[in-house]
Amino acid sequence: MSDDYPMRINKYLAHEGISTRRGADELIARKKVLINGRVAVIGEKVNEGDTVELRGKSSAKKFVYYAYHKPVGVITHSPQLGEKDIKQSVALPKDVFPVGRLDKDSSGLIILTNDGRVTDRLLAPGYDHDKEYRVRT
């Protein structure tokens, strides 16, 4: 048996890419998750070999990821009246947001996603990623 099991059901669903842990708790509360044919409860543990099913799979969030070259003049967060927002520059689903920020006067690669786990891993100080900037004046 793997050292990862037993595993909380919300962690299992997040690990499988079905939802974030918080989103998994919502699915469980709405009785959308089954473990071995029984309705799962929050905090329940999954063992290796258990069958986990999701009722009405359309309710499971599909994560999307975009790499976008933001041009100068586009705002990534909180645009003022009359400023061009990143969502006006590229057609995105409503729940997709930039990971981090680039100033209005900057251009460059920015990641856009609806996956909060990725956003957290890239931005949270505890993950200590190197950042590299190339500046031209």
mmCIF file of C-alpha atoms in Angstrom:
data_model
loop_
_atom_site.group_PDB
_atom_site.id
_atom_site.type_symbol
_atom_site.label_atom_id
_atom_site.label_comp_id
_atom_site.label_asym_id
_atom_site.label_seq_id
_atom_site.Cartn_x
_atom_site.Cartn_y
_atom_site.Cartn_z
ATOM 1 C CA MET A 1 0.000 0.000 0.000
ATOM 2 C CA SER A 2 1.255 3.477 -0.838
ATOM 3 C CA ASP A 3 2.287 5.876 1.929
ATOM 4 C CA ASP A 4 -0.208 8.414 0.517
ATOM 5 C CA TYR A 5 -3.213 6.377 1.667
ATOM 6 C CA PRO A 6 -5.547 6.678 3.430
ATOM 7 C CA MET A 7 -6.087 10.184 2.030
ATOM 8 C CA ARG A 8 -8.820 12.728 2.770
ATOM 9 C CA ILE A 9 -11.357 12.791 -0.064
ATOM 10 C CA ASN A 10 -10.875 16.511 -0.754
ATOM 11 C CA LYS A 11 -7.111 16.011 -1.096
ATOM 12 C CA TYR A 12 -7.717 13.030 -3.396
ATOM 13 C CA LEU A 13 -10.017 15.067 -5.674
ATOM 14 C CA ALA A 14 -7.488 17.917 -5.763
ATOM 15 C CA HIS A 15 -4.645 15.484 -6.496
ATOM 16 C CA GLU A 16 -6.645 14.028 -9.396
ATOM 17 C CA GLY A 17 -7.146 17.535 -10.834
ATOM 18 C CA ILE A 18 -10.921 17.458 -10.403
ATOM 19 C CA SER A 19 -11.137 20.457 -8.102
ATOM 20 C CA THR A 20 -9.312 22.467 -5.469
ATOM 21 C CA ARG A 21 -9.675 21.135 -1.922
ATOM 22 C CA ARG A 22 -12.205 23.848 -1.102
ATOM 23 C CA GLY A 23 -14.086 23.117 -4.326
ATOM 24 C CA ALA A 24 -14.021 19.419 -3.462
ATOM 25 C CA ASP A 25 -15.597 20.164 -0.075
ATOM 26 C CA GLU A 26 -18.398 21.985 -1.912
ATOM 27 C CA LEU A 27 -18.937 18.994 -4.233
ATOM 28 C CA ILE A 28 -19.008 16.665 -1.220
ATOM 29 C CA ALA A 29 -21.474 18.911 0.649
ATOM 30 C CA ARG A 30 -23.728 18.860 -2.442
ATOM 31 C CA LYS A 31 -23.584 15.026 -2.396
ATOM 32 C CA LYS A 32 -21.885 14.869 -5.808
ATOM 33 C CA VAL A 33 -19.054 12.554 -4.688
ATOM 34 C CA LEU A 34 -19.369 8.803 -4.152
ATOM 35 C CA ILE A 35 -16.817 6.487 -2.558
ATOM 36 C CA ASN A 36 -17.442 2.821 -3.374
ATOM 37 C CA GLY A 37 -21.020 3.697 -4.331
ATOM 38 C CA ARG A 38 -21.813 5.582 -1.095
ATOM 39 C CA VAL A 39 -22.237 9.345 -0.782
ATOM 40 C CA ALA A 40 -18.995 10.785 0.616
ATOM 41 C CA VAL A 41 -18.889 13.024 3.672
ATOM 42 C CA ILE A 42 -16.431 15.840 4.332
ATOM 43 C CA GLY A 43 -13.309 14.498 6.016
ATOM 44 C CA GLU A 44 -13.853 10.928 4.852
ATOM 45 C CA LYS A 45 -10.729 9.020 3.871
ATOM 46 C CA VAL A 46 -10.083 7.191 0.611
ATOM 47 C CA ASN A 47 -8.033 4.009 0.598
ATOM 48 C CA GLU A 48 -5.942 2.697 -2.262
ATOM 49 C CA GLY A 49 -8.239 0.694 -4.536
ATOM 50 C CA ASP A 50 -11.411 2.585 -3.559
ATOM 51 C CA THR A 51 -13.686 3.698 -6.386
ATOM 52 C CA VAL A 52 -14.365 7.439 -6.389
ATOM 53 C CA GLU A 53 -17.125 8.747 -8.653
ATOM 54 C CA LEU A 54 -18.428 12.200 -9.385
ATOM 55 C CA ARG A 55 -22.145 12.596 -10.088
ATOM 56 C CA GLY A 56 -23.002 14.951 -12.939
ATOM 57 C CA LYS A 57 -19.450 15.390 -14.155
ATOM 58 C CA SER A 58 -20.398 18.702 -15.753
ATOM 59 C CA SER A 59 -20.232 20.239 -12.280
ATOM 60 C CA ALA A 60 -16.533 19.375 -12.020
ATOM 61 C CA LYS A 61 -14.393 22.349 -12.833
ATOM 62 C CA LYS A 62 -12.107 22.020 -15.823
ATOM 63 C CA PHE A 63 -8.872 23.875 -15.275
ATOM 64 C CA VAL A 64 -7.470 25.919 -18.149
ATOM 65 C CA TYR A 65 -4.068 27.540 -18.572
ATOM 66 C CA TYR A 66 -3.014 30.251 -21.002
ATOM 67 C CA ALA A 67 0.370 31.814 -21.748
ATOM 68 C CA TYR A 68 -0.190 35.352 -23.002
ATOM 69 C CA HIS A 69 2.241 38.029 -24.163
ATOM 70 C CA LYS A 70 0.822 41.152 -22.524
ATOM 71 C CA PRO A 71 1.459 44.264 -24.580
ATOM 72 C CA VAL A 72 2.324 47.677 -23.125
ATOM 73 C CA GLY A 73 -0.784 49.647 -22.141
ATOM 74 C CA VAL A 74 -2.871 46.712 -20.920
ATOM 75 C CA ILE A 75 -3.836 46.483 -17.236
ATOM 76 C CA THR A 76 -3.698 43.076 -15.515
ATOM 77 C CA HIS A 77 -5.604 44.026 -12.330
ATOM 78 C CA SER A 78 -8.172 46.648 -11.312
ATOM 79 C CA PRO A 79 -8.328 48.886 -14.392
ATOM 80 C CA GLN A 80 -9.588 52.437 -14.001
ATOM 81 C CA LEU A 81 -12.354 53.799 -16.204
ATOM 82 C CA GLY A 82 -11.101 53.989 -19.790
ATOM 83 C CA GLU A 83 -8.084 51.706 -19.284
ATOM 84 C CA LYS A 84 -7.755 48.530 -21.344
ATOM 85 C CA ASP A 85 -8.116 45.406 -19.207
ATOM 86 C CA ILE A 86 -6.366 42.128 -20.047
ATOM 87 C CA LYS A 87 -9.798 40.481 -20.403
ATOM 88 C CA GLN A 88 -10.664 42.989 -23.139
ATOM 89 C CA SER A 89 -7.476 42.063 -25.001
ATOM 90 C CA VAL A 90 -8.105 38.332 -25.197
ATOM 91 C CA ALA A 91 -11.338 36.317 -25.052
ATOM 92 C CA LEU A 92 -11.269 34.434 -21.748
ATOM 93 C CA PRO A 93 -13.805 32.525 -19.677
ATOM 94 C CA LYS A 94 -15.152 34.603 -16.751
ATOM 95 C CA ASP A 95 -13.305 32.592 -14.107
ATOM 96 C CA VAL A 96 -9.815 32.950 -15.661
ATOM 97 C CA PHE A 97 -7.455 35.464 -14.071
ATOM 98 C CA PRO A 98 -3.812 36.481 -14.445
ATOM 99 C CA VAL A 99 -1.221 34.871 -12.196
ATOM 100 C CA GLY A 100 0.586 37.865 -10.767
ATOM 101 C CA ARG A 101 0.835 41.292 -12.332
ATOM 102 C CA LEU A 102 2.665 43.166 -15.016
ATOM 103 C CA ASP A 103 2.667 46.962 -14.901
ATOM 104 C CA LYS A 104 0.779 48.922 -17.536
ATOM 105 C CA ASP A 105 4.071 50.107 -19.045
ATOM 106 C CA SER A 106 5.511 46.560 -19.161
ATOM 107 C CA SER A 107 5.115 43.846 -21.741
ATOM 108 C CA GLY A 108 5.879 40.168 -21.402
ATOM 109 C CA LEU A 109 4.653 36.695 -20.623
ATOM 110 C CA ILE A 110 1.851 36.303 -18.111
ATOM 111 C CA ILE A 111 0.049 33.105 -17.191
ATOM 112 C CA LEU A 112 -3.762 33.127 -16.967
ATOM 113 C CA THR A 113 -5.710 30.327 -15.280
ATOM 114 C CA ASN A 114 -8.741 29.364 -13.235
ATOM 115 C CA ASP A 115 -6.614 26.967 -11.164
ATOM 116 C CA GLY A 116 -6.056 28.516 -7.742
ATOM 117 C CA ARG A 117 -3.566 25.798 -6.816
ATOM 118 C CA VAL A 118 -1.206 26.891 -9.586
ATOM 119 C CA THR A 119 -1.649 30.546 -8.688
ATOM 120 C CA ASP A 120 -0.813 29.789 -5.060
ATOM 121 C CA ARG A 121 2.259 27.722 -5.956
ATOM 122 C CA LEU A 122 3.596 30.442 -8.222
ATOM 123 C CA LEU A 123 2.889 33.449 -5.983
ATOM 124 C CA ALA A 124 3.061 32.313 -2.349
ATOM 125 C CA PRO A 125 6.377 33.374 -0.750
ATOM 126 C CA GLY A 126 6.834 29.949 0.855
ATOM 127 C CA TYR A 127 7.536 28.363 -2.535
ATOM 128 C CA ASP A 128 10.513 30.702 -3.117
ATOM 129 C CA HIS A 129 10.664 30.887 -6.923
ATOM 130 C CA ASP A 130 13.351 32.868 -8.665
ATOM 131 C CA LYS A 131 12.040 35.716 -10.785
ATOM 132 C CA GLU A 132 13.947 36.963 -13.766
ATOM 133 C CA TYR A 133 13.357 40.298 -15.428
ATOM 134 C CA ARG A 134 14.894 41.624 -18.611
ATOM 135 C CA VAL A 135 14.675 45.402 -18.736
ATOM 136 C CA ARG A 136 15.236 47.592 -21.760
ATOM 137 C CA THR A 137 15.329 51.375 -21.363
#
